[in-house]
Amino acid sequence: MDLILQTILPFAGVLIVLIVVHELGHYITAKLTGVKVLEAGLGYPPRIWGFTWRGTLYSINWLPLGGFVRLLGEEDPSDPNSLAAKPRWVRLIVLFAGSGMNFLLPIFLFAVAFMIPREVNVGLTQITGVAPQSPAEEAGLKPGDVILAIDGDEVRDVREVSLAIRLNIGETVDFNVKHSDGVVENIPVHARWTPPKGQGPTGIQIGSLYSFTEKESFPPWEAIPKGWTATIDSLILARNEVISMVKGGSAPEVTGPVGIAQATGEIVEQSGWQTLLEFAALLSINLAIINILPLPMLDGGRIAFVLLEIVRRGRRIAPEKEAIVHLVGLALIITSAVVITYFDVIRLIRGDSLF
């Protein structure tokens, strides 16, 4: 029972919210643009119960892991109410709307997290080590220096210092530090894309100095802008991860539903339900990014066919050929999911953590 309450229920709740919000984007834009929605389902078949209203079947299904929206003619334009028969701009809006909702959801989730009272670490951040021949050493940072601000913004703890550096990888970061002799100085330091193993972008190690905690929460009019900022920061971090990987850095660890369920349980156990909101926001951003990638069967793959049609000046790929491409894509996605799940299960058996 403890396992269910700690792992399965939070995981199922997060997954249902993310997928339902995604499908709601497709549903709303399809209805507004005259695309016939054949079915809008909560959960996945087999069906438990359903009713038809205004030409759409609304169903409740046995597998409670999200939901789906089934549109008429996603590849076949023979029916005027089908998705494929609509103008290209309509198809692009409907196809992108799912990911668009997943980009908007984190603003709300982060904002709610900011409104809930929580204990936050507050204290000075001290440089405890500087790697030889690193940008930090070349710029003049030294062990014992206390970081007061980065790029003009005060930093309250180690987490904020680390975040500020990771948000500015590839750029010069302005450190406002207080040296051990009491002198305060601004020192520009370059943040590298691909640092040596064991080093960070600037080459410094940091620790807390006189750290303590205090309770913090924000009213809605402050929490919503903070939610927007946190969402933009998360997108920048995701972009930096991709660029770093392309430039030769280490690839991020890939996990599937089992791994996400494990991470969800660990978060609830270690940090509570408030951190789960932030985790769900990050998952929503990841879901949005993955879905707009130009991969067959995903929204991005269908968007790619619409863009290809524009490049071909209105000549579309035959519906049968497009359907085959998406079918192959589905097979590859299922195969990848099985492989990833296998390694997730192996990690669970070994007792390894994702964090």
mmCIF file of C-alpha atoms in Angstrom:
data_model
loop_
_atom_site.group_PDB
_atom_site.id
_atom_site.type_symbol
_atom_site.label_atom_id
_atom_site.label_comp_id
_atom_site.label_asym_id
_atom_site.label_seq_id
_atom_site.Cartn_x
_atom_site.Cartn_y
_atom_site.Cartn_z
ATOM 1 C CA MET A 1 0.000 0.000 0.000
ATOM 2 C CA ASP A 2 2.856 2.393 0.834
ATOM 3 C CA LEU A 3 4.394 1.676 -2.591
ATOM 4 C CA ILE A 4 1.093 2.526 -4.292
ATOM 5 C CA LEU A 5 0.639 5.778 -2.370
ATOM 6 C CA GLN A 6 4.267 6.853 -2.804
ATOM 7 C CA THR A 7 5.004 5.817 -6.373
ATOM 8 C CA ILE A 8 2.133 4.563 -8.505
ATOM 9 C CA LEU A 9 -0.559 7.105 -7.593
ATOM 10 C CA PRO A 10 1.665 10.206 -8.002
ATOM 11 C CA PHE A 11 3.081 8.831 -11.267
ATOM 12 C CA ALA A 12 -0.385 8.027 -12.645
ATOM 13 C CA GLY A 13 -1.681 11.434 -11.570
ATOM 14 C CA VAL A 14 1.181 13.301 -13.253
ATOM 15 C CA LEU A 15 0.917 11.234 -16.437
ATOM 16 C CA ILE A 16 -2.858 11.670 -16.689
ATOM 17 C CA VAL A 17 -2.646 15.454 -16.263
ATOM 18 C CA LEU A 18 0.154 15.858 -18.824
ATOM 19 C CA ILE A 19 -1.511 13.720 -21.497
ATOM 20 C CA VAL A 20 -5.025 15.061 -20.935
ATOM 21 C CA VAL A 21 -3.775 18.655 -21.189
ATOM 22 C CA HIS A 22 -1.882 17.728 -24.377
ATOM 23 C CA GLU A 23 -4.950 16.135 -25.981
ATOM 24 C CA LEU A 24 -7.141 19.014 -24.823
ATOM 25 C CA GLY A 25 -5.063 21.306 -27.030
ATOM 26 C CA HIS A 26 -5.835 19.143 -30.081
ATOM 27 C CA TYR A 27 -9.506 18.875 -29.086
ATOM 28 C CA ILE A 28 -10.146 22.604 -28.606
ATOM 29 C CA THR A 29 -8.383 23.723 -31.782
ATOM 30 C CA ALA A 30 -10.037 20.951 -33.823
ATOM 31 C CA LYS A 31 -13.495 21.974 -32.620
ATOM 32 C CA LEU A 32 -12.791 25.667 -33.256
ATOM 33 C CA THR A 33 -11.545 25.044 -36.804
ATOM 34 C CA GLY A 34 -14.278 22.635 -37.910
ATOM 35 C CA VAL A 35 -12.277 19.412 -37.803
ATOM 36 C CA LYS A 36 -14.522 16.490 -36.868
ATOM 37 C CA VAL A 37 -13.519 14.897 -33.576
ATOM 38 C CA LEU A 38 -14.522 11.240 -33.743
ATOM 39 C CA GLU A 39 -13.713 10.410 -30.133
ATOM 40 C CA ALA A 40 -12.348 12.076 -27.013
ATOM 41 C CA GLY A 41 -11.404 9.482 -24.444
ATOM 42 C CA LEU A 42 -10.270 9.527 -20.831
ATOM 43 C CA GLY A 43 -7.898 6.599 -20.416
ATOM 44 C CA TYR A 44 -7.152 4.084 -23.154
ATOM 45 C CA PRO A 45 -9.328 1.264 -24.571
ATOM 46 C CA PRO A 46 -10.950 -1.106 -23.966
ATOM 47 C CA ARG A 47 -13.918 1.145 -23.352
ATOM 48 C CA ILE A 48 -15.922 1.124 -20.120
ATOM 49 C CA TRP A 49 -18.640 3.596 -21.047
ATOM 50 C CA GLY A 50 -19.319 6.393 -23.484
ATOM 51 C CA PHE A 51 -21.922 8.685 -25.002
ATOM 52 C CA THR A 52 -22.191 10.618 -28.252
ATOM 53 C CA TRP A 53 -22.855 14.363 -28.322
ATOM 54 C CA ARG A 54 -22.780 16.533 -31.454
ATOM 55 C CA GLY A 55 -21.049 13.842 -33.464
ATOM 56 C CA THR A 56 -18.254 13.129 -30.965
ATOM 57 C CA LEU A 57 -18.004 10.000 -28.828
ATOM 58 C CA TYR A 58 -16.916 10.819 -25.280
ATOM 59 C CA SER A 59 -15.580 7.688 -23.605
ATOM 60 C CA ILE A 60 -14.133 6.427 -20.334
ATOM 61 C CA ASN A 61 -11.675 3.580 -20.789
ATOM 62 C CA TRP A 62 -10.027 0.910 -18.679
ATOM 63 C CA LEU A 63 -6.368 1.976 -18.834
ATOM 64 C CA PRO A 64 -6.192 5.166 -16.695
ATOM 65 C CA LEU A 65 -2.950 6.577 -18.086
ATOM 66 C CA GLY A 66 -4.022 9.738 -19.834
ATOM 67 C CA GLY A 67 -6.416 10.206 -22.707
ATOM 68 C CA PHE A 68 -6.669 10.593 -26.456
ATOM 69 C CA VAL A 69 -8.423 12.537 -29.209
ATOM 70 C CA ARG A 70 -9.227 10.752 -32.475
ATOM 71 C CA LEU A 71 -9.692 13.114 -35.421
ATOM 72 C CA LEU A 72 -11.296 12.334 -38.762
ATOM 73 C CA GLY A 73 -8.881 11.773 -41.656
ATOM 74 C CA GLU A 74 -5.490 12.724 -40.253
ATOM 75 C CA GLU A 75 -3.898 11.638 -43.550
ATOM 76 C CA ASP A 76 -6.932 11.229 -45.867
ATOM 77 C CA PRO A 77 -8.457 14.489 -47.222
ATOM 78 C CA SER A 78 -11.476 12.834 -48.886
ATOM 79 C CA ASP A 79 -13.928 14.147 -46.263
ATOM 80 C CA PRO A 80 -14.259 17.972 -46.052
ATOM 81 C CA ASN A 81 -14.472 17.775 -42.256
ATOM 82 C CA SER A 82 -11.265 15.774 -41.955
ATOM 83 C CA LEU A 83 -8.035 17.239 -40.650
ATOM 84 C CA ALA A 84 -6.210 16.498 -43.894
ATOM 85 C CA ALA A 85 -8.820 18.445 -45.901
ATOM 86 C CA LYS A 86 -8.307 21.674 -43.967
ATOM 87 C CA PRO A 87 -5.954 24.484 -45.071
ATOM 88 C CA ARG A 88 -2.338 24.018 -44.130
ATOM 89 C CA TRP A 89 -2.379 26.744 -41.470
ATOM 90 C CA VAL A 90 -5.308 25.010 -39.739
ATOM 91 C CA ARG A 91 -3.519 21.668 -39.746
ATOM 92 C CA LEU A 92 -0.384 23.253 -38.308
ATOM 93 C CA ILE A 93 -2.370 24.896 -35.487
ATOM 94 C CA VAL A 94 -4.226 21.690 -34.576
ATOM 95 C CA LEU A 95 -1.063 19.572 -34.709
ATOM 96 C CA PHE A 96 1.015 22.021 -32.663
ATOM 97 C CA ALA A 97 -1.721 22.731 -30.092
ATOM 98 C CA GLY A 98 -0.917 19.656 -27.993
ATOM 99 C CA SER A 99 2.706 20.624 -27.486
ATOM 100 C CA GLY A 100 1.623 24.238 -27.074
ATOM 101 C CA MET A 101 -0.539 23.270 -24.100
ATOM 102 C CA ASN A 102 2.376 21.334 -22.610
ATOM 103 C CA PHE A 103 4.513 24.469 -22.930
ATOM 104 C CA LEU A 104 1.842 26.541 -21.125
ATOM 105 C CA LEU A 105 1.059 24.045 -18.346
ATOM 106 C CA PRO A 106 4.451 24.488 -16.582
ATOM 107 C CA ILE A 107 3.736 28.192 -16.040
ATOM 108 C CA PHE A 108 0.700 27.190 -13.966
ATOM 109 C CA LEU A 109 2.485 24.322 -12.172
ATOM 110 C CA PHE A 110 5.519 26.427 -11.269
ATOM 111 C CA ALA A 111 3.233 29.258 -10.123
ATOM 112 C CA VAL A 112 1.272 26.930 -7.816
ATOM 113 C CA ALA A 113 4.569 25.619 -6.411
ATOM 114 C CA PHE A 114 5.675 29.189 -5.671
ATOM 115 C CA MET A 115 2.393 29.882 -3.853
ATOM 116 C CA ILE A 116 2.782 26.914 -1.488
ATOM 117 C CA PRO A 117 4.835 27.776 1.631
ATOM 118 C CA ARG A 118 8.136 25.899 1.696
ATOM 119 C CA GLU A 119 11.513 25.925 3.376
ATOM 120 C CA VAL A 120 14.275 27.375 1.174
ATOM 121 C CA ASN A 121 18.007 27.498 1.792
ATOM 122 C CA VAL A 122 19.389 30.997 2.294
ATOM 123 C CA GLY A 123 23.034 31.867 2.820
ATOM 124 C CA LEU A 124 26.243 32.935 1.187
ATOM 125 C CA THR A 125 27.971 30.798 -1.424
ATOM 126 C CA GLN A 126 31.714 30.328 -1.133
ATOM 127 C CA ILE A 127 34.150 29.050 -3.740
ATOM 128 C CA THR A 128 35.784 25.974 -2.192
ATOM 129 C CA GLY A 129 37.967 24.981 -5.136
ATOM 130 C CA VAL A 130 39.210 26.235 -8.509
ATOM 131 C CA ALA A 131 40.320 23.761 -11.191
ATOM 132 C CA PRO A 132 43.785 24.359 -12.702
ATOM 133 C CA GLN A 133 43.799 26.036 -16.128
ATOM 134 C CA SER A 134 40.045 26.571 -15.925
ATOM 135 C CA PRO A 135 38.295 29.814 -16.963
ATOM 136 C CA ALA A 136 37.811 30.627 -13.263
ATOM 137 C CA GLU A 137 41.537 30.348 -12.525
ATOM 138 C CA GLU A 138 42.448 32.376 -15.600
ATOM 139 C CA ALA A 139 39.970 35.099 -14.568
ATOM 140 C CA GLY A 140 41.334 35.299 -11.023
ATOM 141 C CA LEU A 141 38.728 33.578 -8.860
ATOM 142 C CA LYS A 142 40.230 31.947 -5.771
ATOM 143 C CA PRO A 143 39.139 29.478 -3.085
ATOM 144 C CA GLY A 144 37.582 31.418 -0.221
ATOM 145 C CA ASP A 145 35.936 34.020 -2.477
ATOM 146 C CA VAL A 146 32.290 34.631 -1.578
ATOM 147 C CA ILE A 147 29.873 35.021 -4.514
ATOM 148 C CA LEU A 148 27.518 37.945 -3.909
ATOM 149 C CA ALA A 149 25.860 38.311 -7.316
ATOM 150 C CA ILE A 150 25.990 36.968 -10.871
ATOM 151 C CA ASP A 151 25.327 39.258 -13.837
ATOM 152 C CA GLY A 152 24.047 41.876 -11.399
ATOM 153 C CA ASP A 153 21.472 39.586 -9.728
ATOM 154 C CA GLU A 154 21.912 38.688 -6.059
ATOM 155 C CA VAL A 155 22.296 34.948 -5.449
ATOM 156 C CA ARG A 156 21.023 33.561 -2.150
ATOM 157 C CA ASP A 157 22.347 30.012 -2.177
ATOM 158 C CA VAL A 158 24.351 27.362 -4.019
ATOM 159 C CA ARG A 159 21.390 26.371 -6.182
ATOM 160 C CA GLU A 160 20.917 29.886 -7.534
ATOM 161 C CA VAL A 161 24.632 30.182 -8.330
ATOM 162 C CA SER A 162 24.621 26.868 -10.188
ATOM 163 C CA LEU A 163 21.453 27.785 -12.105
ATOM 164 C CA ALA A 164 22.813 31.189 -13.143
ATOM 165 C CA ILE A 165 25.965 29.577 -14.544
ATOM 166 C CA ARG A 166 24.107 26.812 -16.411
ATOM 167 C CA LEU A 167 21.716 29.338 -17.952
ATOM 168 C CA ASN A 168 24.673 31.212 -19.470
ATOM 169 C CA ILE A 169 26.823 28.400 -20.857
ATOM 170 C CA GLY A 170 28.821 29.626 -23.837
ATOM 171 C CA GLU A 171 28.780 33.197 -22.554
ATOM 172 C CA THR A 172 30.822 35.332 -20.181
ATOM 173 C CA VAL A 173 29.363 35.391 -16.674
ATOM 174 C CA ASP A 174 30.013 38.417 -14.453
ATOM 175 C CA PHE A 175 30.850 37.278 -10.896
ATOM 176 C CA ASN A 176 30.568 39.839 -8.103
ATOM 177 C CA VAL A 177 32.758 38.361 -5.363
ATOM 178 C CA LYS A 178 34.175 39.332 -2.003
ATOM 179 C CA HIS A 179 37.771 38.206 -1.543
ATOM 180 C CA SER A 180 39.180 36.959 1.748
ATOM 181 C CA ASP A 181 40.850 40.369 2.283
ATOM 182 C CA GLY A 182 37.431 42.074 2.134
ATOM 183 C CA VAL A 183 37.835 43.546 -1.367
ATOM 184 C CA VAL A 184 34.686 43.315 -3.519
ATOM 185 C CA GLU A 185 35.320 42.887 -7.255
ATOM 186 C CA ASN A 186 33.484 42.097 -10.498
ATOM 187 C CA ILE A 187 35.228 39.304 -12.385
ATOM 188 C CA PRO A 188 34.048 38.122 -15.841
ATOM 189 C CA VAL A 189 34.383 34.347 -16.340
ATOM 190 C CA HIS A 190 33.657 32.334 -19.489
ATOM 191 C CA ALA A 191 31.297 29.356 -19.030
ATOM 192 C CA ARG A 192 32.488 26.485 -21.256
ATOM 193 C CA TRP A 193 30.240 24.203 -23.292
ATOM 194 C CA THR A 194 32.330 21.052 -22.804
ATOM 195 C CA PRO A 195 34.419 21.176 -19.611
ATOM 196 C CA PRO A 196 36.742 18.286 -18.696
ATOM 197 C CA LYS A 197 35.155 15.423 -16.797
ATOM 198 C CA GLY A 198 34.627 16.318 -13.157
ATOM 199 C CA GLN A 199 34.576 20.063 -13.802
ATOM 200 C CA GLY A 200 31.729 22.477 -14.313
ATOM 201 C CA PRO A 201 31.438 25.138 -17.021
ATOM 202 C CA THR A 202 33.608 27.655 -15.122
ATOM 203 C CA GLY A 203 35.784 25.208 -13.181
ATOM 204 C CA ILE A 204 34.750 26.200 -9.655
ATOM 205 C CA GLN A 205 33.515 24.131 -6.738
ATOM 206 C CA ILE A 206 31.086 25.843 -4.392
ATOM 207 C CA GLY A 207 29.623 25.314 -0.941
ATOM 208 C CA SER A 208 27.296 27.030 1.514
ATOM 209 C CA LEU A 209 28.599 29.546 4.044
ATOM 210 C CA TYR A 210 26.424 30.345 7.094
ATOM 211 C CA SER A 211 23.483 28.583 5.473
ATOM 212 C CA PHE A 212 20.037 28.550 7.066
ATOM 213 C CA THR A 213 16.454 27.991 5.928
ATOM 214 C CA GLU A 214 13.424 30.240 5.920
ATOM 215 C CA LYS A 215 9.802 29.741 4.895
ATOM 216 C CA GLU A 216 8.854 31.345 1.594
ATOM 217 C CA SER A 217 5.683 31.714 -0.489
ATOM 218 C CA PHE A 218 4.335 34.248 -2.976
ATOM 219 C CA PRO A 219 0.881 35.664 -3.770
ATOM 220 C CA PRO A 220 -0.584 34.792 -7.195
ATOM 221 C CA TRP A 221 0.388 38.124 -8.801
ATOM 222 C CA GLU A 222 4.029 37.393 -7.981
ATOM 223 C CA ALA A 223 3.916 33.613 -8.420
ATOM 224 C CA ILE A 224 2.619 33.731 -12.025
ATOM 225 C CA PRO A 225 5.516 35.883 -13.350
ATOM 226 C CA LYS A 226 7.908 33.624 -11.436
ATOM 227 C CA GLY A 227 6.234 30.611 -13.062
ATOM 228 C CA TRP A 228 6.805 32.186 -16.474
ATOM 229 C CA THR A 229 10.470 32.843 -15.659
ATOM 230 C CA ALA A 230 10.978 29.296 -14.370
ATOM 231 C CA THR A 231 9.450 27.893 -17.577
ATOM 232 C CA ILE A 232 11.717 30.009 -19.802
ATOM 233 C CA ASP A 233 14.738 29.027 -17.696
ATOM 234 C CA SER A 234 13.811 25.350 -18.090
ATOM 235 C CA LEU A 235 13.625 25.741 -21.873
ATOM 236 C CA ILE A 236 17.039 27.439 -21.909
ATOM 237 C CA LEU A 237 18.514 24.622 -19.818
ATOM 238 C CA ALA A 238 17.031 22.042 -22.199
ATOM 239 C CA ARG A 239 18.507 23.897 -25.176
ATOM 240 C CA ASN A 240 21.907 24.082 -23.482
ATOM 241 C CA GLU A 241 21.834 20.337 -22.768
ATOM 242 C CA VAL A 242 21.252 19.612 -26.458
ATOM 243 C CA ILE A 243 23.973 22.026 -27.631
ATOM 244 C CA SER A 244 26.422 20.628 -25.087
ATOM 245 C CA MET A 245 25.706 17.090 -26.270
ATOM 246 C CA VAL A 246 26.220 18.097 -29.916
ATOM 247 C CA LYS A 247 29.503 19.776 -29.017
ATOM 248 C CA GLY A 248 30.795 16.569 -27.435
ATOM 249 C CA GLY A 249 29.463 16.651 -23.911
ATOM 250 C CA SER A 250 27.870 13.705 -22.168
ATOM 251 C CA ALA A 251 24.420 12.661 -23.349
ATOM 252 C CA PRO A 252 21.547 13.000 -20.860
ATOM 253 C CA GLU A 253 20.254 9.751 -19.347
ATOM 254 C CA VAL A 254 17.151 8.453 -21.119
ATOM 255 C CA THR A 255 14.382 6.858 -19.094
ATOM 256 C CA GLY A 256 10.899 5.555 -19.756
ATOM 257 C CA PRO A 257 7.648 5.138 -17.792
ATOM 258 C CA VAL A 258 9.213 2.803 -15.206
ATOM 259 C CA GLY A 259 12.098 5.201 -14.618
ATOM 260 C CA ILE A 260 9.744 8.174 -14.383
ATOM 261 C CA ALA A 261 7.607 6.280 -11.852
ATOM 262 C CA GLN A 262 10.750 5.550 -9.827
ATOM 263 C CA ALA A 263 11.807 9.208 -9.953
ATOM 264 C CA THR A 264 8.305 10.303 -8.946
ATOM 265 C CA GLY A 265 8.377 8.059 -5.885
ATOM 266 C CA GLU A 266 11.835 9.275 -4.879
ATOM 267 C CA ILE A 267 10.773 12.918 -5.195
ATOM 268 C CA VAL A 268 7.665 12.430 -3.054
ATOM 269 C CA GLU A 269 9.676 10.530 -0.443
ATOM 270 C CA GLN A 270 12.617 12.954 -0.275
ATOM 271 C CA SER A 271 11.136 16.359 -1.060
ATOM 272 C CA GLY A 272 7.360 16.159 -0.735
ATOM 273 C CA TRP A 273 4.455 16.950 -3.005
ATOM 274 C CA GLN A 274 5.457 20.528 -3.745
ATOM 275 C CA THR A 275 8.598 19.438 -5.569
ATOM 276 C CA LEU A 276 6.414 16.994 -7.495
ATOM 277 C CA LEU A 277 4.692 20.007 -9.111
ATOM 278 C CA GLU A 278 8.051 21.272 -10.359
ATOM 279 C CA PHE A 279 8.966 17.777 -11.584
ATOM 280 C CA ALA A 280 5.638 17.578 -13.450
ATOM 281 C CA ALA A 281 6.362 20.959 -15.035
ATOM 282 C CA LEU A 282 9.725 19.692 -16.300
ATOM 283 C CA LEU A 283 8.100 16.515 -17.627
ATOM 284 C CA SER A 284 5.509 18.634 -19.436
ATOM 285 C CA ILE A 285 8.269 20.632 -21.132
ATOM 286 C CA ASN A 286 10.050 17.405 -22.123
ATOM 287 C CA LEU A 287 6.788 15.989 -23.506
ATOM 288 C CA ALA A 288 6.248 19.147 -25.544
ATOM 289 C CA ILE A 289 9.769 19.078 -26.981
ATOM 290 C CA ILE A 290 9.650 15.372 -27.833
ATOM 291 C CA ASN A 291 6.262 15.714 -29.523
ATOM 292 C CA ILE A 292 7.378 18.483 -31.879
ATOM 293 C CA LEU A 293 10.470 16.594 -33.023
ATOM 294 C CA PRO A 294 10.063 15.590 -36.713
ATOM 295 C CA LEU A 295 9.623 11.909 -35.896
ATOM 296 C CA PRO A 296 7.001 9.727 -37.602
ATOM 297 C CA MET A 297 3.791 9.142 -35.629
ATOM 298 C CA LEU A 298 4.437 12.105 -33.325
ATOM 299 C CA ASP A 299 2.867 15.538 -33.846
ATOM 300 C CA GLY A 300 6.196 16.823 -35.153
ATOM 301 C CA GLY A 301 6.268 14.099 -37.791
ATOM 302 C CA ARG A 302 2.822 15.120 -39.029
ATOM 303 C CA ILE A 303 3.862 18.768 -38.950
ATOM 304 C CA ALA A 304 6.873 17.822 -41.090
ATOM 305 C CA PHE A 305 4.552 16.405 -43.765
ATOM 306 C CA VAL A 306 2.556 19.658 -43.807
ATOM 307 C CA LEU A 307 5.758 21.700 -44.151
ATOM 308 C CA LEU A 308 6.922 19.354 -46.915
ATOM 309 C CA GLU A 309 3.627 20.004 -48.680
ATOM 310 C CA ILE A 310 4.298 23.748 -48.463
ATOM 311 C CA VAL A 311 7.799 23.255 -49.917
ATOM 312 C CA ARG A 312 6.284 21.161 -52.729
ATOM 313 C CA ARG A 313 3.857 24.024 -53.486
ATOM 314 C CA GLY A 314 0.718 22.201 -52.456
ATOM 315 C CA ARG A 315 1.580 18.713 -53.703
ATOM 316 C CA ARG A 316 0.988 16.408 -50.769
ATOM 317 C CA ILE A 317 2.408 12.977 -50.115
ATOM 318 C CA ALA A 318 -0.090 10.210 -50.870
ATOM 319 C CA PRO A 319 -2.129 9.351 -47.727
ATOM 320 C CA GLU A 320 -1.190 5.666 -48.035
ATOM 321 C CA LYS A 321 2.537 6.485 -48.032
ATOM 322 C CA GLU A 322 2.241 8.887 -45.109
ATOM 323 C CA ALA A 323 0.283 6.277 -43.146
ATOM 324 C CA ILE A 324 3.037 3.703 -43.751
ATOM 325 C CA VAL A 325 5.692 6.150 -42.515
ATOM 326 C CA HIS A 326 3.728 6.777 -39.308
ATOM 327 C CA LEU A 327 3.157 3.037 -38.854
ATOM 328 C CA VAL A 328 6.900 2.392 -39.089
ATOM 329 C CA GLY A 329 7.464 5.255 -36.655
ATOM 330 C CA LEU A 330 5.001 3.714 -34.207
ATOM 331 C CA ALA A 331 6.843 0.388 -34.386
ATOM 332 C CA LEU A 332 10.167 2.124 -33.679
ATOM 333 C CA ILE A 333 8.692 4.073 -30.759
ATOM 334 C CA ILE A 334 7.270 0.882 -29.210
ATOM 335 C CA THR A 335 10.589 -0.911 -29.700
ATOM 336 C CA SER A 336 12.487 1.965 -28.090
ATOM 337 C CA ALA A 337 10.036 2.036 -25.181
ATOM 338 C CA VAL A 338 10.545 -1.692 -24.591
ATOM 339 C CA VAL A 339 14.349 -1.334 -24.629
ATOM 340 C CA ILE A 340 14.315 1.704 -22.312
ATOM 341 C CA THR A 341 11.888 -0.033 -19.946
ATOM 342 C CA TYR A 342 14.187 -3.069 -19.822
ATOM 343 C CA PHE A 343 17.113 -0.932 -18.640
ATOM 344 C CA ASP A 344 14.832 0.908 -16.182
ATOM 345 C CA VAL A 345 13.817 -2.424 -14.641
ATOM 346 C CA ILE A 346 17.462 -3.545 -14.459
ATOM 347 C CA ARG A 347 18.336 -0.312 -12.642
ATOM 348 C CA LEU A 348 15.470 -0.870 -10.187
ATOM 349 C CA ILE A 349 16.651 -4.432 -9.504
ATOM 350 C CA ARG A 350 20.155 -3.113 -8.785
ATOM 351 C CA GLY A 351 18.679 -0.477 -6.464
ATOM 352 C CA ASP A 352 20.183 2.460 -8.390
ATOM 353 C CA SER A 353 18.608 5.925 -8.158
ATOM 354 C CA LEU A 354 17.967 8.369 -10.979
ATOM 355 C CA PHE A 355 19.255 11.224 -8.822
#
